[in-house]
Amino acid sequence: MLLARLVIAIFVIAVVAAGTAAPAVAQDQDEEPIVGYRILDESEAGPFTVQLQISPVAPIVGISRFAVRVRDTATGEDVPDAKVTILGSPAEHGEAQYTLVLNSPVDPTFYLAQLKMETAGVWAIDVGVESELGAGSTIMSAVVSERGRSGSSNLWGQALFGLVSLSFIAGIGWIWYSSKQALKRRDQQRRSK
């Protein structure tokens, strides 16, 4: 009974934790970031206005996701058919990362990509855009922190790790207790015969 309650509690906490990590979904509001992203910067690049968003909100060493919104500076209209590239270069040491940024016919507003940012520190993010309007590029910066098991940025992960560890300990304890009880019953049955 205790084990069943513990498993249900862990399941509920896992579902709540998974619900907070929402997928990237475009929003209609111009200045609102995608859920789970943060607007890194917005600047002009030739005939375009480029908005760059990043996820996680506080980037750490590892995979970072980018959402690029490209607008025609003259009209303010989104440009759904541009060729967008990102080159991420660490300021101090490490290798630059390059990727083509793609959008979807379902949501042509945002061009999405990811880079593996292998070192902590300041990264220069060079966004290049080409379309029939012309070409342009802009450079923005992102601060990438070390990955660590402590700190407030990993609170859900630490809580989930603790609950899983506790469930293993409780499961082992339940098996030990159940086997002791079964051995006692078997010994009592043998003595009564």
mmCIF file of C-alpha atoms in Angstrom:
data_model
loop_
_atom_site.group_PDB
_atom_site.id
_atom_site.type_symbol
_atom_site.label_atom_id
_atom_site.label_comp_id
_atom_site.label_asym_id
_atom_site.label_seq_id
_atom_site.Cartn_x
_atom_site.Cartn_y
_atom_site.Cartn_z
ATOM 1 C CA MET A 1 0.000 0.000 0.000
ATOM 2 C CA LEU A 2 2.803 2.386 0.905
ATOM 3 C CA LEU A 3 4.713 1.469 -2.243
ATOM 4 C CA ALA A 4 1.636 2.091 -4.409
ATOM 5 C CA ARG A 5 1.135 5.532 -2.859
ATOM 6 C CA LEU A 6 4.812 6.356 -3.384
ATOM 7 C CA VAL A 7 4.679 5.316 -7.049
ATOM 8 C CA ILE A 8 1.529 7.421 -7.592
ATOM 9 C CA ALA A 9 3.172 10.433 -5.924
ATOM 10 C CA ILE A 10 6.275 10.095 -8.112
ATOM 11 C CA PHE A 11 4.091 9.794 -11.219
ATOM 12 C CA VAL A 12 2.131 12.944 -10.328
ATOM 13 C CA ILE A 13 5.317 14.927 -9.687
ATOM 14 C CA ALA A 14 6.835 13.714 -12.983
ATOM 15 C CA VAL A 15 3.702 14.762 -14.889
ATOM 16 C CA VAL A 16 3.756 18.214 -13.269
ATOM 17 C CA ALA A 17 7.480 18.609 -14.041
ATOM 18 C CA ALA A 18 6.969 17.542 -17.660
ATOM 19 C CA GLY A 19 4.079 19.981 -18.009
ATOM 20 C CA THR A 20 6.320 22.930 -17.151
ATOM 21 C CA ALA A 21 8.675 22.148 -20.028
ATOM 22 C CA ALA A 22 6.356 23.284 -22.824
ATOM 23 C CA PRO A 23 7.300 22.867 -26.486
ATOM 24 C CA ALA A 24 8.149 25.812 -28.706
ATOM 25 C CA VAL A 25 4.856 27.213 -29.978
ATOM 26 C CA ALA A 26 4.649 30.493 -31.853
ATOM 27 C CA GLN A 27 2.515 33.228 -30.367
ATOM 28 C CA ASP A 28 0.704 36.045 -32.121
ATOM 29 C CA GLN A 29 1.996 38.788 -29.842
ATOM 30 C CA ASP A 30 4.994 40.575 -31.342
ATOM 31 C CA GLU A 31 7.062 41.141 -28.229
ATOM 32 C CA GLU A 32 6.220 37.974 -26.289
ATOM 33 C CA PRO A 33 8.810 35.182 -26.354
ATOM 34 C CA ILE A 34 7.861 31.623 -27.183
ATOM 35 C CA VAL A 35 7.018 29.671 -24.017
ATOM 36 C CA GLY A 36 10.299 28.371 -22.551
ATOM 37 C CA TYR A 37 12.403 30.861 -24.539
ATOM 38 C CA ARG A 38 13.818 34.315 -23.789
ATOM 39 C CA ILE A 39 14.269 37.128 -26.299
ATOM 40 C CA LEU A 40 18.025 37.512 -26.553
ATOM 41 C CA ASP A 41 18.030 40.572 -28.800
ATOM 42 C CA GLU A 42 16.460 42.239 -31.821
ATOM 43 C CA SER A 43 18.413 44.215 -34.403
ATOM 44 C CA GLU A 44 18.482 45.267 -38.029
ATOM 45 C CA ALA A 45 20.325 43.117 -40.563
ATOM 46 C CA GLY A 46 20.255 44.720 -44.005
ATOM 47 C CA PRO A 47 16.579 44.980 -45.058
ATOM 48 C CA PHE A 48 15.490 42.730 -42.190
ATOM 49 C CA THR A 49 14.696 43.078 -38.511
ATOM 50 C CA VAL A 50 15.929 39.941 -36.770
ATOM 51 C CA GLN A 51 14.671 38.818 -33.362
ATOM 52 C CA LEU A 52 16.646 36.005 -31.679
ATOM 53 C CA GLN A 53 15.178 33.904 -28.864
ATOM 54 C CA ILE A 54 17.039 31.263 -26.855
ATOM 55 C CA SER A 55 16.092 28.264 -24.730
ATOM 56 C CA PRO A 56 16.826 27.414 -21.976
ATOM 57 C CA VAL A 57 16.207 30.907 -20.649
ATOM 58 C CA ALA A 58 19.562 30.746 -18.804
ATOM 59 C CA PRO A 59 21.749 28.811 -21.298
ATOM 60 C CA ILE A 60 24.078 26.144 -19.916
ATOM 61 C CA VAL A 61 26.788 24.056 -21.561
ATOM 62 C CA GLY A 62 25.069 21.618 -23.909
ATOM 63 C CA ILE A 63 22.260 21.957 -26.420
ATOM 64 C CA SER A 64 20.650 25.381 -26.758
ATOM 65 C CA ARG A 65 17.646 26.004 -28.966
ATOM 66 C CA PHE A 66 17.141 29.140 -31.013
ATOM 67 C CA ALA A 67 14.066 30.739 -32.572
ATOM 68 C CA VAL A 68 14.660 33.445 -35.167
ATOM 69 C CA ARG A 69 11.922 35.805 -36.310
ATOM 70 C CA VAL A 70 12.664 37.665 -39.529
ATOM 71 C CA ARG A 71 10.634 40.732 -40.526
ATOM 72 C CA ASP A 72 10.860 43.146 -43.434
ATOM 73 C CA THR A 73 12.088 46.347 -41.763
ATOM 74 C CA ALA A 74 10.169 48.576 -44.185
ATOM 75 C CA THR A 75 6.755 46.912 -43.760
ATOM 76 C CA GLY A 76 7.051 45.039 -40.457
ATOM 77 C CA GLU A 77 5.711 41.891 -42.143
ATOM 78 C CA ASP A 78 7.198 38.486 -41.353
ATOM 79 C CA VAL A 79 9.425 36.961 -44.057
ATOM 80 C CA PRO A 80 8.439 33.270 -44.309
ATOM 81 C CA ASP A 81 10.744 32.239 -47.186
ATOM 82 C CA ALA A 82 14.225 33.361 -46.135
ATOM 83 C CA LYS A 83 17.396 31.316 -45.841
ATOM 84 C CA VAL A 84 18.546 31.778 -42.247
ATOM 85 C CA THR A 85 21.853 30.589 -40.766
ATOM 86 C CA ILE A 86 23.386 30.763 -37.299
ATOM 87 C CA LEU A 87 27.098 30.658 -36.480
ATOM 88 C CA GLY A 88 27.839 30.436 -32.760
ATOM 89 C CA SER A 89 31.423 31.228 -31.750
ATOM 90 C CA PRO A 90 32.791 31.049 -28.193
ATOM 91 C CA ALA A 91 34.689 34.193 -27.173
ATOM 92 C CA GLU A 92 37.572 32.457 -25.402
ATOM 93 C CA HIS A 93 38.102 28.865 -26.534
ATOM 94 C CA GLY A 94 36.236 26.053 -28.242
ATOM 95 C CA GLU A 95 34.938 25.379 -31.715
ATOM 96 C CA ALA A 96 32.390 27.460 -33.591
ATOM 97 C CA GLN A 97 29.050 25.808 -34.337
ATOM 98 C CA TYR A 98 27.119 26.366 -37.581
ATOM 99 C CA THR A 99 23.551 25.438 -38.498
ATOM 100 C CA LEU A 100 20.905 26.181 -41.072
ATOM 101 C CA VAL A 101 17.761 27.482 -39.370
ATOM 102 C CA LEU A 102 14.457 26.117 -40.702
ATOM 103 C CA ASN A 103 10.824 27.091 -40.370
ATOM 104 C CA SER A 104 7.732 25.001 -40.886
ATOM 105 C CA PRO A 105 4.825 25.447 -43.307
ATOM 106 C CA VAL A 106 2.584 25.052 -40.250
ATOM 107 C CA ASP A 107 4.319 27.970 -38.467
ATOM 108 C CA PRO A 108 6.378 30.060 -40.926
ATOM 109 C CA THR A 109 6.881 32.885 -38.402
ATOM 110 C CA PHE A 110 9.763 31.330 -36.468
ATOM 111 C CA TYR A 111 12.868 29.652 -37.839
ATOM 112 C CA LEU A 112 14.081 27.032 -35.329
ATOM 113 C CA ALA A 113 17.512 25.471 -34.755
ATOM 114 C CA GLN A 114 19.776 24.154 -32.056
ATOM 115 C CA LEU A 115 23.504 24.376 -31.358
ATOM 116 C CA LYS A 116 25.732 22.385 -29.062
ATOM 117 C CA MET A 117 27.448 25.047 -26.986
ATOM 118 C CA GLU A 118 30.386 23.124 -25.558
ATOM 119 C CA THR A 119 32.080 25.724 -23.360
ATOM 120 C CA ALA A 120 30.940 28.218 -20.761
ATOM 121 C CA GLY A 121 31.391 31.930 -21.331
ATOM 122 C CA VAL A 122 30.259 34.538 -23.837
ATOM 123 C CA TRP A 123 29.232 33.268 -27.271
ATOM 124 C CA ALA A 124 28.842 35.468 -30.369
ATOM 125 C CA ILE A 125 25.734 34.418 -32.294
ATOM 126 C CA ASP A 126 25.960 35.528 -35.945
ATOM 127 C CA VAL A 127 22.563 35.363 -37.672
ATOM 128 C CA GLY A 128 22.600 35.564 -41.477
ATOM 129 C CA VAL A 129 19.464 36.109 -43.580
ATOM 130 C CA GLU A 130 18.953 35.955 -47.355
ATOM 131 C CA SER A 131 15.743 36.356 -49.378
ATOM 132 C CA GLU A 132 14.466 38.166 -52.445
ATOM 133 C CA LEU A 133 14.619 41.382 -50.359
ATOM 134 C CA GLY A 134 18.402 41.049 -50.107
ATOM 135 C CA ALA A 135 20.894 39.817 -47.532
ATOM 136 C CA GLY A 136 21.934 40.884 -44.085
ATOM 137 C CA SER A 137 23.571 39.661 -40.911
ATOM 138 C CA THR A 138 23.747 40.665 -37.290
ATOM 139 C CA ILE A 139 25.760 39.525 -34.297
ATOM 140 C CA MET A 140 24.282 39.069 -30.827
ATOM 141 C CA SER A 141 25.841 37.631 -27.687
ATOM 142 C CA ALA A 142 24.738 34.955 -25.222
ATOM 143 C CA VAL A 143 26.268 34.031 -21.879
ATOM 144 C CA VAL A 144 26.514 30.259 -21.373
ATOM 145 C CA SER A 145 26.953 28.957 -17.811
ATOM 146 C CA GLU A 146 28.603 25.758 -16.592
ATOM 147 C CA ARG A 147 26.347 22.769 -16.161
ATOM 148 C CA GLY A 148 25.995 21.850 -12.496
ATOM 149 C CA ARG A 149 23.881 19.707 -10.202
ATOM 150 C CA SER A 150 23.407 22.549 -7.763
ATOM 151 C CA GLY A 151 21.725 25.905 -8.063
ATOM 152 C CA SER A 152 18.186 27.009 -8.680
ATOM 153 C CA SER A 153 18.210 26.396 -12.455
ATOM 154 C CA ASN A 154 18.015 22.633 -11.945
ATOM 155 C CA LEU A 155 15.505 22.450 -9.082
ATOM 156 C CA TRP A 156 12.973 20.199 -10.857
ATOM 157 C CA GLY A 157 15.713 17.799 -11.923
ATOM 158 C CA GLN A 158 17.096 17.585 -8.398
ATOM 159 C CA ALA A 159 13.638 16.995 -6.920
ATOM 160 C CA LEU A 160 12.869 14.270 -9.465
ATOM 161 C CA PHE A 161 16.273 12.620 -8.851
ATOM 162 C CA GLY A 162 15.606 12.648 -5.103
ATOM 163 C CA LEU A 163 12.147 11.121 -5.535
ATOM 164 C CA VAL A 164 13.404 8.372 -7.834
ATOM 165 C CA SER A 165 16.218 7.570 -5.387
ATOM 166 C CA LEU A 166 13.743 7.514 -2.512
ATOM 167 C CA SER A 167 11.437 5.180 -4.456
ATOM 168 C CA PHE A 168 14.312 2.746 -5.038
ATOM 169 C CA ILE A 169 15.176 2.775 -1.342
ATOM 170 C CA ALA A 170 11.504 2.326 -0.387
ATOM 171 C CA GLY A 171 11.133 -0.504 -2.920
ATOM 172 C CA ILE A 172 14.169 -2.341 -1.576
ATOM 173 C CA GLY A 173 12.899 -1.836 1.984
ATOM 174 C CA TRP A 174 9.461 -3.170 1.022
ATOM 175 C CA ILE A 175 10.947 -6.258 -0.637
ATOM 176 C CA TRP A 176 13.143 -6.930 2.413
ATOM 177 C CA TYR A 177 10.186 -6.481 4.794
ATOM 178 C CA SER A 178 7.871 -8.664 2.659
ATOM 179 C CA SER A 179 10.441 -11.440 2.391
ATOM 180 C CA LYS A 180 10.968 -11.393 6.184
ATOM 181 C CA GLN A 181 7.204 -11.685 6.726
ATOM 182 C CA ALA A 182 6.926 -14.513 4.185
ATOM 183 C CA LEU A 183 9.770 -16.416 5.872
ATOM 184 C CA LYS A 184 8.076 -16.011 9.267
ATOM 185 C CA ARG A 185 4.765 -17.337 7.882
ATOM 186 C CA ARG A 186 6.525 -20.288 6.246
ATOM 187 C CA ASP A 187 8.348 -21.124 9.510
ATOM 188 C CA GLN A 188 5.075 -20.895 11.450
ATOM 189 C CA GLN A 189 3.320 -23.190 8.942
ATOM 190 C CA ARG A 190 6.146 -25.771 9.219
ATOM 191 C CA ARG A 191 6.002 -25.702 13.034
ATOM 192 C CA SER A 192 2.225 -26.107 13.096
ATOM 193 C CA LYS A 193 2.361 -29.281 10.947
#
